[in-house]
Structures are given as structure tokens and as C-alpha cells.
Short mmCIF file of C-alpha atoms and ligand atoms in Angstrom, two decimals:
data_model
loop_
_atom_site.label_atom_id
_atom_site.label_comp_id
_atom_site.label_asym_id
_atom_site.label_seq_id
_atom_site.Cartn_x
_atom_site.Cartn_y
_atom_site.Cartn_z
CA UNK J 1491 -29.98 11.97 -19.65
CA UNK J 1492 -33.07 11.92 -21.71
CA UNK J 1493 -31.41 10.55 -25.07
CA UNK J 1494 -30.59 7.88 -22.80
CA UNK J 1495 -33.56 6.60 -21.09
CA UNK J 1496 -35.14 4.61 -24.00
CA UNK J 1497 -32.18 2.13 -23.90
CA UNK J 1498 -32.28 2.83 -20.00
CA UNK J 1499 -36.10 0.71 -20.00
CA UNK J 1500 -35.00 -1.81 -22.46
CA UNK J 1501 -31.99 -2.41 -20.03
CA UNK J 1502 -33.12 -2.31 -16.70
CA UNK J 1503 -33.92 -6.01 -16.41
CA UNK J 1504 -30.74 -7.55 -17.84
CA UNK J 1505 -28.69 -4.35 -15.55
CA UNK J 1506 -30.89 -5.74 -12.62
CA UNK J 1507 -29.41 -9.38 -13.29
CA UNK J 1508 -26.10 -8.21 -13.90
CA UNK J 1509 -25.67 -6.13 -10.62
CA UNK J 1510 -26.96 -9.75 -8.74
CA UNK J 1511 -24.52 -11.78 -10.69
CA UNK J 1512 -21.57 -9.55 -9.94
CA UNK J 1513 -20.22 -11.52 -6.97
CA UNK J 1514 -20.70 -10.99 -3.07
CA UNK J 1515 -21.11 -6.63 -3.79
CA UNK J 1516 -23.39 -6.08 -6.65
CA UNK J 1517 -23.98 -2.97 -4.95
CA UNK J 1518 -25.40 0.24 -6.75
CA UNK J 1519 -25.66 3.46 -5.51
CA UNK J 1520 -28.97 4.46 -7.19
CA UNK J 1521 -31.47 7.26 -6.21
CA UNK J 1522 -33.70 5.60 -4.06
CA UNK J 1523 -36.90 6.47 -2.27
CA UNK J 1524 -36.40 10.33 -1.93
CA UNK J 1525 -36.63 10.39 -5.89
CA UNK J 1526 -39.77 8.06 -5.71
CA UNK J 1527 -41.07 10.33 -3.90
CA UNK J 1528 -40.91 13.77 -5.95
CA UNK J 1529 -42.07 11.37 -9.23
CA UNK J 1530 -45.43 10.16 -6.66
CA UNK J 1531 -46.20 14.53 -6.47
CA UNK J 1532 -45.26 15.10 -9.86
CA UNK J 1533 -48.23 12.34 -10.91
CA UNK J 1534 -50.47 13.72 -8.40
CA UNK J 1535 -50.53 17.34 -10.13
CA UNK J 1536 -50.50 15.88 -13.07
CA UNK J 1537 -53.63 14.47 -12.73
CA UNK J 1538 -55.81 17.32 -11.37
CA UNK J 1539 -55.28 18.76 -14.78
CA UNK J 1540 -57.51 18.41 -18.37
CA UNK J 1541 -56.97 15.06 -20.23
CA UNK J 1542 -53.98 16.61 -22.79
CA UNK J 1543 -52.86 17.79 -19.55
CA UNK J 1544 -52.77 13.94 -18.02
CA UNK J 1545 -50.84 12.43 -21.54
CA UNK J 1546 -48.26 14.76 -21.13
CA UNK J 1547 -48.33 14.30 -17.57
CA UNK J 1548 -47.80 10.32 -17.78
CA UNK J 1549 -44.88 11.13 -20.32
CA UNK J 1550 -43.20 12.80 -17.73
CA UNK J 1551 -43.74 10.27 -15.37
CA UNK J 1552 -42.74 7.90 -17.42
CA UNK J 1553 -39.14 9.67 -18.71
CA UNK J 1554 -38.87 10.21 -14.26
CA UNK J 1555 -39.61 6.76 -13.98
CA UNK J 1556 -36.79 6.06 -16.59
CA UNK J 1557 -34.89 8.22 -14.88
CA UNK J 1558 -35.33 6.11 -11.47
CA UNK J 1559 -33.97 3.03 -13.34
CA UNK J 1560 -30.87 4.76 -14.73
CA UNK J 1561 -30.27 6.01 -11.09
CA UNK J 1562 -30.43 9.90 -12.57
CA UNK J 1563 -31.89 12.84 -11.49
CA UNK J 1564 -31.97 15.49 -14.33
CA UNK J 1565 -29.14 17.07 -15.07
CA UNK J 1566 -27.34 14.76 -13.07
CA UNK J 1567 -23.71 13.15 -14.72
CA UNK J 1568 -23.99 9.55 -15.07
CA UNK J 1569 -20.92 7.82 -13.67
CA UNK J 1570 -20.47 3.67 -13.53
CA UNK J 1571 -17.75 2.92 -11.43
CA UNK J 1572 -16.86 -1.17 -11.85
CA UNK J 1573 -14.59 -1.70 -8.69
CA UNK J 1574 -12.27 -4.06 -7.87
CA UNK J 1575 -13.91 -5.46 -4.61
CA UNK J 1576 -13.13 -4.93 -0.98
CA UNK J 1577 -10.48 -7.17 0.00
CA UNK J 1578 -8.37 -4.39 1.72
CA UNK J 1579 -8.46 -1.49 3.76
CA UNK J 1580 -7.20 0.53 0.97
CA UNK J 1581 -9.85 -1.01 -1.09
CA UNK J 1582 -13.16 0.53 1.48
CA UNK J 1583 -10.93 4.38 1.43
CA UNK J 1584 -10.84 4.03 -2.59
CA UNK J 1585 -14.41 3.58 -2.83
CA UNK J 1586 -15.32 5.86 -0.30
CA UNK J 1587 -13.07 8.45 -1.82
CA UNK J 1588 -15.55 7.71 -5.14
CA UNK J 1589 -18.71 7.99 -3.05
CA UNK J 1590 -17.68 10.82 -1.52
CA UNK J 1591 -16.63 13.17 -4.67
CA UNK J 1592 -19.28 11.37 -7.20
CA UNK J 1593 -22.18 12.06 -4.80
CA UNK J 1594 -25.49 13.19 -5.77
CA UNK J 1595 -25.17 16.66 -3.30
CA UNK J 1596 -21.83 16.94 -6.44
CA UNK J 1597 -24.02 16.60 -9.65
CA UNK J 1598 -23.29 13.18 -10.13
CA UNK J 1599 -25.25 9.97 -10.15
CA UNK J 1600 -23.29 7.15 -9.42
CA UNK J 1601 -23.77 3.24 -10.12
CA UNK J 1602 -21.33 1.26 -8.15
CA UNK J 1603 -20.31 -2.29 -8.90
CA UNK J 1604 -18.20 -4.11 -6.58
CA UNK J 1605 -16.98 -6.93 -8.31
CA UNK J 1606 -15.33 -8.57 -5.55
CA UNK J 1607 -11.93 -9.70 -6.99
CA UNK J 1608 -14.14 -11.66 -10.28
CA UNK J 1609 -12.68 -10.27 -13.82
CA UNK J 1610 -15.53 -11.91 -15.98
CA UNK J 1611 -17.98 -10.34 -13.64
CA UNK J 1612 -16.16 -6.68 -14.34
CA UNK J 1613 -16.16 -6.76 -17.50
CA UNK J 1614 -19.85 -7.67 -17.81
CA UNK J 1615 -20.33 -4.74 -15.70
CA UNK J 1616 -18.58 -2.65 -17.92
CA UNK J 1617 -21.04 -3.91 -20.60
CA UNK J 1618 -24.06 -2.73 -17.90
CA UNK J 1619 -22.93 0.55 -17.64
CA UNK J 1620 -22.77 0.69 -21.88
CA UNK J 1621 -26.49 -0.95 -22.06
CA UNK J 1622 -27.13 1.87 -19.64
CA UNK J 1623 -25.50 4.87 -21.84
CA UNK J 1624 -23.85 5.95 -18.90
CA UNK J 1625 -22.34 9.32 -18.83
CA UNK J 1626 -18.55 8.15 -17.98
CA UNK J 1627 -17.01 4.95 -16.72
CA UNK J 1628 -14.37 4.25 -14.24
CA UNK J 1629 -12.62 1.08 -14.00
CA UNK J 1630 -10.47 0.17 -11.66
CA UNK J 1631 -8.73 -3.39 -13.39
CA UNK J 1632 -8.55 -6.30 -11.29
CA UNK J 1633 -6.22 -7.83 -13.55
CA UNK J 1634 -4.44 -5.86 -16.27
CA UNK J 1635 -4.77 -7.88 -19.45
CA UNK J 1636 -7.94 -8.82 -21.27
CA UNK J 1637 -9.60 -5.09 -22.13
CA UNK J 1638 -9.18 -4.04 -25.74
CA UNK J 1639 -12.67 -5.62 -26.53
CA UNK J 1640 -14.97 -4.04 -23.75
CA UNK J 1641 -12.82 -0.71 -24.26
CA UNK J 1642 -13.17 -1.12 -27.88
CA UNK J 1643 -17.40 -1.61 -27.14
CA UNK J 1644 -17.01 1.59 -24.92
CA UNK J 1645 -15.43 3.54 -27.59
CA UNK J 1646 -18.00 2.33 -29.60
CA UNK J 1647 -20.83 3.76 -27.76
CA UNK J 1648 -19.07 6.84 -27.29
CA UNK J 1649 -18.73 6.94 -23.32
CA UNK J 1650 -15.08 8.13 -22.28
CA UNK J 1651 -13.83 5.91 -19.61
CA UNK J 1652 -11.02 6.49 -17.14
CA UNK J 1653 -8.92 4.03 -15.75
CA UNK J 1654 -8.15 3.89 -11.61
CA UNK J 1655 -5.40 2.73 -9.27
CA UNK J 1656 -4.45 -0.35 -11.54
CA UNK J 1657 -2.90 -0.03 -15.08
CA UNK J 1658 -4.14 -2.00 -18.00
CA UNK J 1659 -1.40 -3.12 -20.01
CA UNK J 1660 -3.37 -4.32 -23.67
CA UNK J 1661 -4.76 -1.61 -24.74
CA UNK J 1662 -5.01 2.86 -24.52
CA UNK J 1663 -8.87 2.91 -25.26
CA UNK J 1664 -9.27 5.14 -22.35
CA UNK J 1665 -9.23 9.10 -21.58
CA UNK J 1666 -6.97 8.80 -18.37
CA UNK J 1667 -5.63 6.65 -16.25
CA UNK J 1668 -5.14 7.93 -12.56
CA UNK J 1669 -2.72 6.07 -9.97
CA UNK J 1670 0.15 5.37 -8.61
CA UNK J 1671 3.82 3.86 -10.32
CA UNK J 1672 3.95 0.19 -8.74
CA UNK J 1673 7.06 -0.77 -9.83
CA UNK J 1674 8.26 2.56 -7.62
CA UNK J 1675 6.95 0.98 -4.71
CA UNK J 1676 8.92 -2.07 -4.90
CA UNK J 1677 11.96 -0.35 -5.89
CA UNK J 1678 11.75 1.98 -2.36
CA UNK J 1679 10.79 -1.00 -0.29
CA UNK J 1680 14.30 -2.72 -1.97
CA UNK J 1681 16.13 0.43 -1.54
CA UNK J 1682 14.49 1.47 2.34
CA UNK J 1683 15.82 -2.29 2.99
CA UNK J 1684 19.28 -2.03 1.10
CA UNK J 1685 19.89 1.21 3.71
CA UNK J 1686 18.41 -0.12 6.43
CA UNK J 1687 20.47 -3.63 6.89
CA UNK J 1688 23.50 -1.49 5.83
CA UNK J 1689 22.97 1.21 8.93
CA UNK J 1690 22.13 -2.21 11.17
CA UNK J 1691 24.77 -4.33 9.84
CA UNK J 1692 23.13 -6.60 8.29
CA UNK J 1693 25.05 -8.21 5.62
CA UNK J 1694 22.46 -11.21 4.50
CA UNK J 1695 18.57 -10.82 3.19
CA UNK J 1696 16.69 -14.31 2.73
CA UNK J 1697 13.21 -12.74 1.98
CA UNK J 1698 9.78 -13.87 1.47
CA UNK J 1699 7.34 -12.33 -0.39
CA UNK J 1700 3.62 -12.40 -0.14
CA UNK J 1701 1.75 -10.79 -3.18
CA UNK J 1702 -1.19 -9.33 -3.99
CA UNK J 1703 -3.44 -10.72 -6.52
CA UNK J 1704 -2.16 -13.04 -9.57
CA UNK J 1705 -2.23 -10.33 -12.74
CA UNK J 1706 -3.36 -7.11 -11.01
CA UNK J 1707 -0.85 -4.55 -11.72
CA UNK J 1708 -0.25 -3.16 -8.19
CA UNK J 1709 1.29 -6.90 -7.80
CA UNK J 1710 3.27 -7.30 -11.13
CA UNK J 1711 5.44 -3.57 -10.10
CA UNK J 1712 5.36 -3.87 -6.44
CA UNK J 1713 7.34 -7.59 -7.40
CA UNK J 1714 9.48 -6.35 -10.52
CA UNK J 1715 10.62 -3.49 -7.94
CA UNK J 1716 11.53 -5.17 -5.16
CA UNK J 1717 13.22 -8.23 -7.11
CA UNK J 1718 15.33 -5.74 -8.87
CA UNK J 1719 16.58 -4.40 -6.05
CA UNK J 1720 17.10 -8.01 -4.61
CA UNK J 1721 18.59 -9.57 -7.90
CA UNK J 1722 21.30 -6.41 -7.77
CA UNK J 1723 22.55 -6.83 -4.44
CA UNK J 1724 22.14 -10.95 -4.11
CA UNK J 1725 19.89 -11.35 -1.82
CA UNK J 1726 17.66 -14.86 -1.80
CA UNK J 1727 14.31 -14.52 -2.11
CA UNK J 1728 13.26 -17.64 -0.66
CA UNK J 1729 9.68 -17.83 -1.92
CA UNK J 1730 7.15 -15.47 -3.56
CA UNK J 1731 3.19 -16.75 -3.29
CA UNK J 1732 -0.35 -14.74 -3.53
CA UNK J 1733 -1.92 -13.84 -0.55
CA UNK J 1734 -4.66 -12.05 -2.52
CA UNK J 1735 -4.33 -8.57 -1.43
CA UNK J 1736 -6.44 -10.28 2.16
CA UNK J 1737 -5.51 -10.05 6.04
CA UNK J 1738 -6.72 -14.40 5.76
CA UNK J 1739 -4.94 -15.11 2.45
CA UNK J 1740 -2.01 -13.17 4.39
CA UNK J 1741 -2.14 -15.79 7.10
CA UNK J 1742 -2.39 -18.43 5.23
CA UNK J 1743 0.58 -17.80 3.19
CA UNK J 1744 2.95 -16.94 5.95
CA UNK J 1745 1.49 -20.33 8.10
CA UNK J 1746 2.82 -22.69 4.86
CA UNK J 1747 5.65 -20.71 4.51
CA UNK J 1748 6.50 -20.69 8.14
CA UNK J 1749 6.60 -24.63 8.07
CA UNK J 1750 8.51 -25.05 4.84
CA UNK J 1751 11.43 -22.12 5.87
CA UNK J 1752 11.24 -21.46 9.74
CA UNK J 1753 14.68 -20.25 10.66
CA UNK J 1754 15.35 -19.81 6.84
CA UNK J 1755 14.39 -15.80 6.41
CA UNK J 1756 14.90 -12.66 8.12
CA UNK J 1757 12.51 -10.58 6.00
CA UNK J 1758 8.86 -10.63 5.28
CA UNK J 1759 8.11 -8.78 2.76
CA UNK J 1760 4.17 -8.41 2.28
CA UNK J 1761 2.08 -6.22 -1.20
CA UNK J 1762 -0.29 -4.71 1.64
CA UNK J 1763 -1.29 -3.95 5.10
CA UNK J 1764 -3.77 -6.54 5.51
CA UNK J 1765 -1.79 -9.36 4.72
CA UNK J 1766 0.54 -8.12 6.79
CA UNK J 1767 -1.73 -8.51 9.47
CA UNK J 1768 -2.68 -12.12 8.25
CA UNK J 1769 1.42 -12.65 8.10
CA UNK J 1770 1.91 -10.94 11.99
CA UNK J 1771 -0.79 -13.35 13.40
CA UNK J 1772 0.78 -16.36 11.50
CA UNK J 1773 4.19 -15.47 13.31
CA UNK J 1774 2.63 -14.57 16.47
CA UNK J 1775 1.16 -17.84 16.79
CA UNK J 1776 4.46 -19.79 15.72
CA UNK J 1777 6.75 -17.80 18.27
CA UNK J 1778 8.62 -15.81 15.87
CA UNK J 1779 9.16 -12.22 16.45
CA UNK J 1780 8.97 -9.63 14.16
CA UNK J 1781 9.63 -5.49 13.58
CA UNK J 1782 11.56 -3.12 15.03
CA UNK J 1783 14.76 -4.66 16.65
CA UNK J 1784 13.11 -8.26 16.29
CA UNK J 1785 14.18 -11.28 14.48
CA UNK J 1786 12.43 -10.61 11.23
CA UNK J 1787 12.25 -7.27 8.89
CA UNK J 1788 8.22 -6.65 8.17
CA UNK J 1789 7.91 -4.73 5.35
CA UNK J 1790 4.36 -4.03 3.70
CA UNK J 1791 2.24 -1.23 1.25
CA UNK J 1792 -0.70 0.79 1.52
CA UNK J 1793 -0.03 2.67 4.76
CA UNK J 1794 -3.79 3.09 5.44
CA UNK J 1795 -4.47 4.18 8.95
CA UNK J 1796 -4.22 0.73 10.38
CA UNK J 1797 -1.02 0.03 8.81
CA UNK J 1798 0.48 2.74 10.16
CA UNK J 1799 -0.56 2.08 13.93
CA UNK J 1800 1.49 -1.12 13.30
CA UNK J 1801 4.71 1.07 11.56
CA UNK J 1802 3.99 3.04 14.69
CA UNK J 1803 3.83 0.50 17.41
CA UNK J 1804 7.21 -1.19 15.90
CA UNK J 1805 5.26 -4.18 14.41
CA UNK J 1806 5.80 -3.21 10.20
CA UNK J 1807 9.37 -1.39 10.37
CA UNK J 1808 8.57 0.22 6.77
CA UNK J 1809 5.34 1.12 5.10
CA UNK J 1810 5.14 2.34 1.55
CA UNK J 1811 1.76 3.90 0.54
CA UNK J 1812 -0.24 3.57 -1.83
CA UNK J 1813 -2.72 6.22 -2.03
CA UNK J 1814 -6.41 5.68 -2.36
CA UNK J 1815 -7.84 9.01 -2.55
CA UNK J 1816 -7.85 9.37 -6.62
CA UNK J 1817 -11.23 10.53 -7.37
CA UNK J 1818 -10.69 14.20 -6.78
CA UNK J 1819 -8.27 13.68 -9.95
CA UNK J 1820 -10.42 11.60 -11.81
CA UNK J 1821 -13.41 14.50 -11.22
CA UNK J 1822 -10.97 17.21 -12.78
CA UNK J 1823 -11.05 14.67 -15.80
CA UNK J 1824 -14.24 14.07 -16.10
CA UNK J 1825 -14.70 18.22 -15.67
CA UNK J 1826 -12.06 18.75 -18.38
CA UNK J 1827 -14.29 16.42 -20.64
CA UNK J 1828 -17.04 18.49 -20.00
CA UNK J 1829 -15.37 21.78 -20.69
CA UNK J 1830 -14.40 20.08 -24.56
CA UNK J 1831 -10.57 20.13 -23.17
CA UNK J 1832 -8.15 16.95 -23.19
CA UNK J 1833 -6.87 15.76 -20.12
CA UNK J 1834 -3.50 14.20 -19.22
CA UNK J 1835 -3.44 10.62 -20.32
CA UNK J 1836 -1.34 9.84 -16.87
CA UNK J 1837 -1.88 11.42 -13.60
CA UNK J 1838 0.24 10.08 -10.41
CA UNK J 1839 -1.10 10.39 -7.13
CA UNK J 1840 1.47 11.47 -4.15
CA UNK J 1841 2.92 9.09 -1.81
CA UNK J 1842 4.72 8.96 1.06
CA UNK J 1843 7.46 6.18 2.11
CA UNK J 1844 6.46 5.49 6.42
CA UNK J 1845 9.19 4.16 8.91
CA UNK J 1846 9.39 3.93 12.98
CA UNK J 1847 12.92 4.28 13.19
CA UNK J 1848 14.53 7.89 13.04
CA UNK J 1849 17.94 6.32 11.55
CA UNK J 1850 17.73 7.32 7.26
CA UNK J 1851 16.42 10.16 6.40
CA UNK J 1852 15.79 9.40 2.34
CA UNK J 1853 15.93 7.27 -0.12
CA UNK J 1854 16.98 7.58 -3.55
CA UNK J 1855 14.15 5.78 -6.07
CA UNK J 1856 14.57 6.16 -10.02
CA UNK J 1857 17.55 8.67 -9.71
CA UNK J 1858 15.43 10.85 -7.57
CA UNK J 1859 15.78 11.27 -3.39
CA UNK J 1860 12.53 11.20 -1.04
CA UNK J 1861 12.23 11.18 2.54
CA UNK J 1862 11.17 8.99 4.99
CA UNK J 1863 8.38 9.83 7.57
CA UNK J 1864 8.65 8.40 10.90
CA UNK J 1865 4.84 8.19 11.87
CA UNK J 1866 3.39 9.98 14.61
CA UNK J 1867 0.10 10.04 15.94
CA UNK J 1868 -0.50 13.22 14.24
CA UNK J 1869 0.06 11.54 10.81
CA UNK J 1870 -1.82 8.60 11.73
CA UNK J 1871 -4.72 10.61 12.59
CA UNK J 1872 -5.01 12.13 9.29
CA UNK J 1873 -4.52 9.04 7.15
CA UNK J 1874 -7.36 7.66 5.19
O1 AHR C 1422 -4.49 -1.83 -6.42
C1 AHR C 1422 -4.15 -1.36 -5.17
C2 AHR C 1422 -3.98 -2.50 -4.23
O2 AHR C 1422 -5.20 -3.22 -4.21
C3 AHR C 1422 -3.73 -2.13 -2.79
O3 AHR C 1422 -2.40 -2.16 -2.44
C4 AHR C 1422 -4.40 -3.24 -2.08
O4 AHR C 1422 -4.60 -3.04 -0.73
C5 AHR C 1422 -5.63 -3.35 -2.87
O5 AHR C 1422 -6.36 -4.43 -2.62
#
């Protein structure tokens, strides 16, 4: 907006050289060539007019061509959104979920920062979108330590910022946070599995575990869960490593833990779908079968579409989502905001706990019951 755009030109080099350093993405979502365009016809009047005509003229261009560099159109909200990366399926349905709601056809314009799984490089985007006197920020935190200082600089510069999918544990400089409870998830995959080796008489669980990324929150709950669940019933968790939230780190991590323990565990549990798909081609290749009514117990998170093809097909015998679509809760934040009203510091998104077999019909999580969805093509065709 126009009180912006002076720091908007004295920025636009060093936000150039930011959005280049920010790992593989360093993608924006700016305005492009159809704005170009109306600024080209709005110089072309401009100049058919008297001389005190053409001055005011060029300041116009000039604030459009500011404008251009901030990526607004007038009126527009200013939104810059400094994502994790795209290391998942889940990962390209969050940020088209963002795309999608903060689009310009919505009022908003939106500067996008992947960050691809770097924490320095997110922060410094942070700092890009405050050199740019963005409107709002969204973060989504890789990891979830490390933010009072960059919130504290946000808070500074008066830009309300509202925290996505992963929590940040260090510090409450933000509006709202938006996601979902972690720690839940790993206490329904331990519970799903408690009921599940009960009704198949099952009486001992040697599990691995392959996590997500090293200090992102999604990993730190989905492992507390499940590990409370395993500590209270004695079960052996053999090993616990990061497969980075990636089908190939997935792989990787089940192929080194296949030769260290083969024969030594009858459940796989994985922190989402596409390691899971790393860990099924890892046992596919050694021989060992896996899923429904198979050797191992695949367990894994997310339930994204392709995840649950695999829940359907018998592959994954339990799928706990995670769900991706936030942004149509983080716009009734930033709306609230705009209205002068104070939105709720915590909003949880809905999820749904996905099976193949028909044999339990709920689990109780926290003291409270939910029910478990055997997936049909139906549900599969609706998911993200
Ligand atoms: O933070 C959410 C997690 O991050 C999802 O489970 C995973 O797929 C993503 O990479």
C-alpha cells in the first residue's frame, strides 16, 4: 500500500537477492506482466497531456512501478507466506491451499517463499517480507525453536503474523497459530495399534520409527505420542531415525535399518506418506512383506490422496491425517484483523484417523472416542 512503497524501492534489490538465496524454491508469486501492462497505458495517457499533467503522470507511474516491485495491485492485501519447502505431498496441497485462497481474483497479493527445508534461509525471508512492509505474514516453522528475535522484529514493524501447520515453541509474538495437535497423532497411531494387535492377537510390538525432520514440531508430537503409547504397554521400539519428511530419505532409512534388524520388527511406523513410500520400496526390494495380513504393520501420517490409495490397496494398514487445507482459517484471521476484532490464538484443523480393515470402529485419544474410516474410492477421490 502506498505508505509502503518508499521502503518497497529501497528494498527491492536486497528482496531480489534474498528470494535467489532462499534455497532450490525462491519462488514468488508476484504480479507479473498483466500489471506491466496496465502501468505501459497508464504512461501512454499520461503523456498526451500538458507538462503538470506529465509530472503527475510519472508520479503515478512511478508509485505503479513501486507497486510492481512489492507484487501489489492497489488495494490489494499484502501477504508473505515463508514456507517450509516441498518435501511432501502434503507439503504441494498446503501451498496450493495458500495459492488458492490468497489469490489475486481474492484481494490478496501474495509473495511466496519456499524455503526448501533451510531455517536460516526462513528466517531471512521473514526479514524480506518486513523490508517489504508487507501487509501480514505467514510462517509455517521448519523447526520450532529459534523465533523470538525475527517475531520480536515483526512486532516491531507492526505486521501481525500468523503461524501455520507447525508450532513454535520459544515465543507467542504471533496473532494465531492454525494447525493440527501432533502429539494427537502419535497418540491414535499408538492407540489404532494397541487395538489392532489386540483384535489380531498379537501380543509383541518391536517397532521402528522413521521421523520427519530433526526439530519440526509435526516430528517432536507425532514421536512423544506414539512413544507414550509404546512406553505404557512395553513395546520395543527398536530404532527411531529422520527420514526428513521425503519418499528418498524414507528409503534410505528403512534400507539401513533393514540390514541392522531384518527379522527383528513387525511394525514400521513412518511421520508421513512419502516416506512410507521410500520405506515400501526399501522392503519390496529386500523381500519383506508388508500391510494388511502381511508380515509387518505399516503405519504412516498425512493421508493425502496417495497415501490413501496405499491404506486402500492394503499396503499402509492405518493412516492418520494431517490436514493441509489451513488457509481458509488463516483468511478468517487475517479478515478478523481487518474488521479491528481479535482472533483465536489456536485454531485446530479436523482430521480424520484412515484404516482398510472394517474390524474397530474407534479409538479413544485424550479421553475422547473417534472413528475410524475405512477408505473407499469415494473418500479417496475427494482427498487433497
Ligand atoms: O508439518 C507437517 C508435516 O510436514 C507433514 O506431515 C509432512 O508431510 C510435511 O512435510
Amino acid at each position: 500500500m502506498k505508505r509502503k512503497i518508499v521502503s518497497v524501492l529501497m528494498c527491492a534489490t536486497m528482496t531480489a537477492a534474498l528470494f535467489a538465496g532462499c534455497g532450490g524454491g525462491g519462488d514468488t508469486q508476484a504480479s507479473g506482466d498483466a500489471a506491466k501492462t496496465d502501468d505501459t497505458a497508464k504512461t501512454d495517457d499520461a503523456a498526451s497531456d500538458d507538462a503538470a499533467d506529465d509530472a503527475a503522470a510519472d508520479d503515478a507511474a512511478g508509485d505503479d512501478a513501486a507497486a510492481d516491485n512489492a507484487g501489489g495491485s492497489d488495494g490489494a492485501i499484502t501477504i508473505g507466506f515463508a514456507q517450509v519447502g516441498h518435501e511432501s505431498d502434503w507439503r504441494t496441497a498446503s501451498t496450493k491451499s495458500c495459492q488458492d485462497v490468497f489469490s489475486a481474483e481474492n484481494g490478496y497479493d501474495l509473495q511466496f517463499v519456499d524455503c526448501d527445508n533451510d531455517s536460516a534461509a526462513q528466517i531471512e525471508a521473514v526479514r524480506g517480507f518486513i523490508q517489504q512492509a508487507v501487509d501480514y505474514i505467514i510462517i509455517d516453522p521448519i523447526v520450532s525453536t529459534g523465533w523470538d528475535t525475527v517475531l520480536t522484529e515483526c512486532e516491531d514493524a507492526g505486521i501481525p503474523v500468523i503461524i501455520i501447520d507447525r508450532t513454535i515453541d520459544d515465543s507467542d509474538k504471533y496473532v494465531s497459530w492454525v494447525g493440527s495437535n501432533f502429539k494427537t497423532e502419535g497418540l491414535a497411531a499408538g492407540e489404532w495399534l494397541k487395538a489392532y494387535a489386540e483384535n489380531k492377537g498379537i501380543s509383541e510390538i518391536n517397532a521402528l520409527v522413521i521421523e520427519g525432520s530433526t526439530g519440526a514440531s509435526a516430528t517432536i508430537g507425532r514421536t512423544e505420542g506414539f512413544k507414550e503409547i509404546a512406553d505404557a504397554n512395553g513395546w520395543t521400539i527398536v530404532d527411531s531415525q529422520s527420514g526428513d519428511f521425503t519418499e528418498a530419505g524414507g528409503q534410505e532409512v528403512m534400507e539401513s535399518y533393514i540390514k541392522s534388524y531384518e527379522g527383528k520388527f513387525n511394525v514400521v511406523i513412518c511421520q508421513n506418506d512419502n516416506e512410507a513410500f521410500g520405506a515400501m520400496t526399501a522392503m519390496k526390494n529386500a523381500g519383506i512383506e508388508y500391510g494388511v495380513g502381511k508380515d509387518v504393520i505399516l503405519v504412516s501420517f498425512d493421508a493425502c490422496t496417495a497415501g490413501l490409495e496405499k491404506v486402500m490397496s492394503g499396503d499402509i494398514n492405518a493412516d492418520f491425517e494431517c490436514n493441509p487445507l489451513a488457509a481458509p482459517d488463516v483468511e478468517k484471521v487475517i479478515k478478523q484483523l481487518q474488521a479491528g476484532e481479535t482472533p483465536e490464538k489456536e485454531v485446530y484443523m479436523t482430521e480424520h484417523w484412515y484404516v482398510n480393515e472394517d474390524v474397530l470402529s474407534s479409538i479413544t485419544v485424550n479421553g475422547e472416542e473417534q472413528a475410524l474410516t475405512v477408505v473407499t474410492q469415494e473418500i479417496i477421490d475427494a482427498q487433497y
